[in-house]
Amino acid sequence: MTRFDRDTAVTSLGADRFQGRIDRGWWIVSGPNGGYVAALFLRALAARVPGERAPRSLTVHYTAPPGEGAVEIETRVERVGRSLTTVTGRMSQQGRLVALGIAAFSTPRSGPSWHHAPMPEVAPPEACESFPSSIPIHERFDYRWAVGERPGSRAERALLGGWIRSAEPRPTDAPLITAICDAWPPPSFSVRSRDDMGVVPTIDLTVHFRCTLPLAATGAGEFVLAVFASRVAEEGFVEEDGQVWSRSGVLLAQSRQLAVIT
């Protein structure tokens, strides 16, 4: 079992309640990374759904930063349809609400398909520089810089990303993709320095899983390409859009989050 699996594991406390633990190894500045918290949340919501129904959408609203230690997740199956199940949850710590979540799970459905989101052309991960570790969460992943400008570069566009994989080889499943969708530094750091921006805590994070995971062609320990961009910062808030592709060019997930500029 990898550290990611241990640190996102949940245990049942009854029919609809689960317990997890927030680990300091996923800290950013003054609290845990939002993608890590969302991955732990997804574990609990997915436990209420048959395995053949894969995650399709996850949204988490962060109401307060959790501290290190145990959290309880109370879940509710809102509806079970012929192919789609909707589950909601409340994560609390010592009686304080820290996050709300909602997820949709479904079997694959037939319908038209098109792909108008091409994978960026970048150098392979073996030819890209490693991203230096500066906070605990950076030690949980292997980063290779490939897109945009470095934080603090005062670039013209808030765009960054590159290749990323778990520091310990494991399948690229939905919980790991959830964490990856918030694992890179905010792209807003590319257009302003860290001193200008302060911390950028997430208000909400949505992940759309665009295929059933893990993808058979993506083996344990394989890099995926994650690219993030922000277009508008106004009145103390900034959005971030992300896309994650397999090395073979399959779009695995899309993400969007709104964050506060402190």
Coordinates of C-alpha atoms in Angstrom, one line a residue:
M1 CA 0.0 0.0 0.0
T2 CA 1.4 3.4 -1.0
R3 CA 1.3 6.5 1.3
F4 CA -1.4 8.0 -0.9
D5 CA -3.6 5.0 -0.3
R6 CA -3.0 5.1 3.5
D7 CA -3.5 8.8 3.8
T8 CA -6.8 8.8 1.8
A9 CA -8.2 5.6 3.4
V10 CA -11.6 5.6 5.1
T11 CA -13.1 3.2 7.5
S12 CA -16.8 2.6 8.0
L13 CA -18.5 3.8 11.2
G14 CA -21.9 2.5 10.2
A15 CA -24.2 2.5 7.3
D16 CA -23.5 6.1 6.1
R17 CA -20.6 7.4 8.2
F18 CA -16.9 7.1 7.6
Q19 CA -13.7 8.1 9.3
G20 CA -10.5 9.3 7.7
R21 CA -7.4 11.1 8.8
I22 CA -5.8 14.3 7.5
D23 CA -2.1 13.8 7.3
R24 CA 0.5 16.6 7.5
G25 CA 2.5 15.2 4.7
W26 CA 0.0 16.8 2.3
W27 CA 0.3 20.3 3.8
I28 CA 0.7 23.4 1.6
V29 CA 1.2 26.6 3.7
S30 CA -1.0 26.5 6.7
G31 CA -3.2 23.4 6.0
P32 CA -3.8 20.4 3.8
N33 CA -4.0 20.6 0.0
G34 CA -7.6 20.8 -1.3
G35 CA -7.1 18.1 -3.9
Y36 CA -5.9 15.7 -1.2
V37 CA -8.9 16.5 0.9
A38 CA -11.2 15.9 -2.1
A39 CA -9.5 12.6 -2.8
L40 CA -10.2 11.4 0.8
F41 CA -13.8 12.7 0.4
L42 CA -14.2 10.8 -2.8
R43 CA -13.2 7.5 -1.1
A44 CA -16.1 7.9 1.3
L45 CA -18.7 8.8 -1.3
A46 CA -17.6 6.0 -3.7
A47 CA -18.0 3.5 -0.8
R48 CA -21.7 4.0 -1.1
V49 CA -21.9 3.0 -4.8
P50 CA -21.5 -0.3 -6.6
G51 CA -18.0 -0.6 -8.2
E52 CA -19.4 -0.8 -11.8
R53 CA -20.6 2.8 -11.4
A54 CA -17.5 5.0 -11.9
P55 CA -17.0 8.6 -10.7
R56 CA -18.1 11.1 -13.3
S57 CA -18.3 14.3 -11.3
L58 CA -17.1 15.5 -7.9
T59 CA -17.6 18.9 -6.4
V60 CA -16.2 19.9 -2.9
H61 CA -16.8 23.2 -1.2
Y62 CA -14.3 23.9 1.6
T63 CA -15.9 25.7 4.5
A64 CA -12.9 25.7 6.9
P65 CA -9.4 24.3 6.8
P66 CA -9.1 21.0 8.6
G67 CA -6.2 20.4 11.0
E68 CA -4.1 17.3 11.3
G69 CA -6.1 14.3 12.6
A70 CA -9.3 12.4 12.3
V71 CA -12.2 13.6 10.2
E72 CA -15.7 12.1 10.0
I73 CA -17.7 12.0 6.7
E74 CA -21.4 11.6 6.8
T75 CA -22.8 10.5 3.5
R76 CA -26.2 10.2 1.9
V77 CA -27.3 8.5 -1.3
E78 CA -29.6 11.0 -2.8
R79 CA -30.9 9.0 -5.8
V80 CA -30.2 5.8 -7.6
G81 CA -31.2 5.8 -11.2
R82 CA -31.0 3.2 -13.9
S83 CA -27.4 4.2 -14.6
L84 CA -26.6 7.2 -12.4
T85 CA -26.2 7.5 -8.6
T86 CA -25.9 10.8 -6.8
V87 CA -24.2 10.9 -3.3
T88 CA -23.6 13.8 -1.0
G89 CA -21.5 14.2 2.1
R90 CA -20.4 16.4 5.0
M91 CA -16.9 16.3 6.3
S92 CA -16.4 17.4 9.9
Q93 CA -13.6 17.5 12.4
Q94 CA -14.3 17.7 16.2
G95 CA -17.8 18.9 15.4
R96 CA -16.8 21.6 13.0
L97 CA -17.9 21.4 9.3
V98 CA -14.8 21.6 7.1
A99 CA -16.2 20.5 3.6
L100 CA -19.3 19.7 1.7
G101 CA -19.3 17.3 -1.3
I102 CA -21.5 15.9 -4.0
A103 CA -20.6 13.3 -6.6
A104 CA -22.2 11.5 -9.5
F105 CA -21.4 7.9 -10.4
S106 CA -22.4 6.1 -13.6
T107 CA -21.9 3.2 -15.8
P108 CA -20.6 4.0 -19.4
R109 CA -23.4 5.3 -21.6
S110 CA -23.9 5.2 -25.4
G111 CA -24.0 8.4 -27.4
P112 CA -22.2 10.7 -29.8
S113 CA -18.5 11.5 -29.2
W114 CA -16.1 14.3 -30.3
H115 CA -12.8 15.5 -29.1
H116 CA -12.1 19.2 -29.5
A117 CA -9.6 19.4 -26.6
P118 CA -6.2 18.4 -28.1
M119 CA -3.4 17.5 -25.8
P120 CA -0.7 20.2 -25.8
E121 CA 2.5 19.3 -27.7
V122 CA 5.3 19.2 -25.1
A123 CA 8.6 17.4 -24.6
P124 CA 8.4 13.9 -22.9
P125 CA 8.8 13.9 -19.2
E126 CA 12.3 12.4 -19.4
A127 CA 13.4 15.6 -21.2
C128 CA 11.8 18.0 -18.7
E129 CA 13.3 19.5 -15.6
S130 CA 12.0 18.4 -12.2
F131 CA 10.0 20.9 -10.2
P132 CA 11.8 21.6 -6.9
S133 CA 10.2 20.6 -3.6
S134 CA 9.4 23.5 -1.3
I135 CA 6.3 22.3 0.7
P136 CA 5.3 18.9 2.0
I137 CA 2.9 18.0 -0.8
H138 CA 5.6 18.4 -3.4
E139 CA 7.3 15.4 -1.9
R140 CA 4.2 13.3 -2.6
F141 CA 4.6 13.7 -6.4
D142 CA 7.2 13.5 -9.2
Y143 CA 6.8 16.8 -11.2
R144 CA 8.4 17.6 -14.6
W145 CA 7.9 21.2 -15.8
A146 CA 6.6 21.4 -19.3
V147 CA 4.0 24.2 -19.7
G148 CA 4.1 28.0 -18.9
E149 CA 6.4 30.1 -16.8
R150 CA 7.7 29.4 -13.3
P151 CA 6.0 31.0 -10.3
G152 CA 7.2 34.5 -9.7
S153 CA 8.2 35.0 -13.4
R154 CA 5.6 37.8 -14.0
A155 CA 4.5 36.1 -17.2
E156 CA 1.8 37.7 -19.4
R157 CA -0.5 34.7 -19.0
A158 CA -1.4 32.6 -15.9
L159 CA -0.6 29.2 -17.3
L160 CA 1.5 26.4 -16.0
G161 CA 1.8 22.7 -15.6
G162 CA 3.6 19.6 -16.8
W163 CA 4.0 15.9 -16.3
I164 CA 3.2 14.5 -12.9
R165 CA 2.9 11.1 -11.2
S166 CA 2.7 9.7 -7.7
A167 CA 6.0 9.6 -5.9
E168 CA 5.2 5.9 -5.3
P169 CA 4.1 3.9 -8.3
R170 CA 0.3 3.1 -8.2
P171 CA -2.6 3.0 -10.6
T172 CA -3.8 6.4 -11.9
D173 CA -7.3 6.0 -10.5
A174 CA -10.0 8.6 -9.7
P175 CA -8.7 9.5 -6.2
L176 CA -5.2 10.1 -7.5
I177 CA -6.5 12.1 -10.5
T178 CA -8.6 14.2 -8.0
A179 CA -5.4 15.0 -6.0
I180 CA -3.5 15.8 -9.2
C181 CA -6.1 18.3 -10.2
D182 CA -4.9 20.5 -7.3
A183 CA -1.3 19.4 -7.0
W184 CA 0.5 22.1 -9.1
P185 CA 1.1 25.6 -7.8
P186 CA -1.7 28.0 -8.8
P187 CA -1.1 29.4 -12.3
S188 CA -1.8 32.9 -10.9
F189 CA 1.7 32.6 -9.2
S190 CA 3.2 32.9 -12.8
V191 CA 1.8 36.4 -13.3
R192 CA 2.5 37.7 -9.8
S193 CA 5.1 36.8 -7.2
R194 CA 4.2 34.8 -4.1
D195 CA 4.7 37.9 -2.0
D196 CA 2.1 39.7 -4.2
M197 CA -0.5 36.9 -4.0
G198 CA -0.1 35.4 -0.5
V199 CA -1.8 32.1 -0.2
V200 CA -4.7 31.2 -2.6
P201 CA -7.1 28.9 -0.6
T202 CA -9.7 27.0 -2.6
I203 CA -13.4 27.7 -2.1
D204 CA -14.6 25.0 -4.3
L205 CA -13.1 22.3 -6.6
T206 CA -15.0 20.4 -9.3
V207 CA -13.5 17.4 -11.2
H208 CA -15.1 15.9 -14.2
F209 CA -13.8 12.4 -14.9
R210 CA -13.9 12.0 -18.7
C211 CA -13.3 8.2 -18.9
T212 CA -13.5 5.2 -16.6
L213 CA -10.4 5.1 -14.4
P214 CA -7.9 3.7 -14.1
L215 CA -7.3 3.7 -17.8
A216 CA -6.1 0.3 -18.9
A217 CA -3.3 1.7 -21.1
T218 CA -1.9 3.8 -18.2
G219 CA 0.2 1.6 -16.0
A220 CA 1.2 2.1 -12.4
G221 CA 3.9 4.8 -12.1
E222 CA 3.1 6.4 -15.5
F223 CA 3.2 10.2 -15.9
V224 CA 0.1 12.2 -16.9
L225 CA 0.1 15.7 -18.3
A226 CA -1.7 18.3 -16.2
V227 CA -2.1 21.9 -17.4
F228 CA -3.8 24.7 -15.5
A229 CA -4.8 28.3 -16.5
S230 CA -6.5 31.3 -14.9
R231 CA -8.2 34.0 -17.0
V232 CA -9.8 36.4 -14.5
A233 CA -8.8 37.7 -11.1
E234 CA -11.2 40.3 -9.7
E235 CA -12.5 41.4 -6.3
G236 CA -10.2 39.0 -4.4
F237 CA -11.2 35.9 -6.3
V238 CA -9.5 33.9 -9.1
E239 CA -10.7 30.8 -11.1
E240 CA -8.5 28.0 -12.3
D241 CA -9.3 25.5 -15.1
G242 CA -7.4 22.3 -15.5
Q243 CA -7.0 19.4 -17.9
V244 CA -5.3 16.1 -17.3
W245 CA -4.2 13.8 -20.2
S246 CA -2.7 10.3 -20.3
R247 CA 0.7 10.1 -22.0
S248 CA -1.1 8.5 -25.0
G249 CA -3.3 11.6 -25.4
V250 CA -6.6 10.5 -23.7
L251 CA -8.3 13.3 -21.7
L252 CA -8.7 11.8 -18.3
A253 CA -10.2 14.8 -16.4
Q254 CA -11.2 18.4 -16.4
S255 CA -11.3 20.6 -13.3
R256 CA -12.4 24.0 -12.2
Q257 CA -11.9 25.8 -8.9
L258 CA -12.5 29.2 -7.4
A259 CA -10.0 30.5 -5.0
V260 CA -9.5 33.5 -2.7
I261 CA -6.6 35.8 -3.1
T262 CA -5.4 36.6 0.4

